[in-house]
Amino acid sequence: MPAQRHKRVLLKLSGEALMGEDSYGINRSTIVRMTEEVSSVVRLGVQLAIVIGGGNIFRGVAPGAQGMDRATADYMGMMATVMNALALQDALKHQKVDARVQSALKIEQVVEPYIRPKALRYLEESKVVIFAAGTGNPFFTTDTAAALRGAEMGAEIVLKATKVDGIYSADPNKDPSATRYSRISFDEVIARRLEVMDATAFALCRDQKLPIRVFSINKHGALQRAIDGEDEGTLVHV
């Protein structure tokens, strides 16, 4: 029996995923490839919301933020996510996909403020909703924002898109013997301190019984397979 496709999904997309092989910024061919995959699932009727990070431009805990007030650095990181969100919206426009950006920080000359009922209406109208600026609060990561927005939007699953194809017992780049988990519980992830997402995000999704699938955005067709409920990456469950 084939797996059932998820109808409403929250995709957490890291800023680093937009870099491709570049050392910083946005790689054009990478963002085009990603938006092609996004457009293909949207055309199948999937309601898709995206939370995007800003680590390719700036983040509060980056080396460049040393000596800077953490809250100030985090606000700068939030603005970096707005830049990424606008770039993603523009790339989706070229794929003929209607997308709206909503920001937790009020920058109304550039993007809409986050309004939950409006975001829900956009999803029901088959528009992609891109959430920028995290939660709007310092000290909270965009992973936590993904868990929060996923719960608020009534998503069936949070898809965490990374450069690694799942959660491993150790860093696969350092330990060739590291094994990938196909499925793992929230409690196990937290107890073993497997830091693919922060503990606050894991705890929030666990409490809301909102599963997370961690997969590689660099694998062709991986987003489609994750949405279709196939054995792609690692499923984190209650």
PDB file of N, CA and C in Angstrom, residues 3 7 48 52 77 80 114 144 166 235-236:
ATOM      1  N   ALA A   3       2.419   4.999   0.546  1.00  0.00           N
ATOM      2  CA  ALA A   3       2.312   5.956   1.642  1.00  0.00           C
ATOM      3  C   ALA A   3       1.396   7.102   1.229  1.00  0.00           C
ATOM      4  N   LYS A   7      -0.746  16.667   3.135  1.00  0.00           N
ATOM      5  CA  LYS A   7      -1.468  17.722   2.431  1.00  0.00           C
ATOM      6  C   LYS A   7      -1.004  19.127   2.819  1.00  0.00           C
ATOM      7  N   LEU A  48       2.054  24.381   1.137  1.00  0.00           N
ATOM      8  CA  LEU A  48       3.435  24.447   1.614  1.00  0.00           C
ATOM      9  C   LEU A  48       3.753  25.794   2.248  1.00  0.00           C
ATOM     10  N   ILE A  52      12.613  30.044   6.636  1.00  0.00           N
ATOM     11  CA  ILE A  52      13.962  30.105   6.070  1.00  0.00           C
ATOM     12  C   ILE A  52      14.935  30.720   7.059  1.00  0.00           C
ATOM     13  N   GLY A  77      20.524  38.798  12.346  1.00  0.00           N
ATOM     14  CA  GLY A  77      20.266  37.504  11.721  1.00  0.00           C
ATOM     15  C   GLY A  77      18.842  37.387  11.205  1.00  0.00           C
ATOM     16  N   ALA A  80      18.571  39.050   7.990  1.00  0.00           N
ATOM     17  CA  ALA A  80      19.166  38.219   6.938  1.00  0.00           C
ATOM     18  C   ALA A  80      18.143  37.220   6.398  1.00  0.00           C
ATOM     19  N   TYR A 114       3.556  39.119  10.033  1.00  0.00           N
ATOM     20  CA  TYR A 114       2.965  37.795  10.246  1.00  0.00           C
ATOM     21  C   TYR A 114       1.577  37.935  10.853  1.00  0.00           C
ATOM     22  N   THR A 144      13.259  26.700  15.988  1.00  0.00           N
ATOM     23  CA  THR A 144      12.129  26.894  16.893  1.00  0.00           C
ATOM     24  C   THR A 144      10.979  27.587  16.170  1.00  0.00           C
ATOM     25  N   GLY A 166      19.756  12.939   6.720  1.00  0.00           N
ATOM     26  CA  GLY A 166      19.128  12.366   7.902  1.00  0.00           C
ATOM     27  C   GLY A 166      19.933  12.597   9.162  1.00  0.00           C
ATOM     28  N   LEU A 235      12.865  10.039  10.175  1.00  0.00           N
ATOM     29  CA  LEU A 235      11.611  10.488  10.759  1.00  0.00           C
ATOM     30  C   LEU A 235      11.757  10.529  12.264  1.00  0.00           C
ATOM     31  N   VAL A 236      11.483  11.705  12.855  1.00  0.00           N
ATOM     32  CA  VAL A 236      11.484  11.865  14.306  1.00  0.00           C
ATOM     33  C   VAL A 236      10.030  11.891  14.755  1.00  0.00           C
TER      34      VAL A 236
END
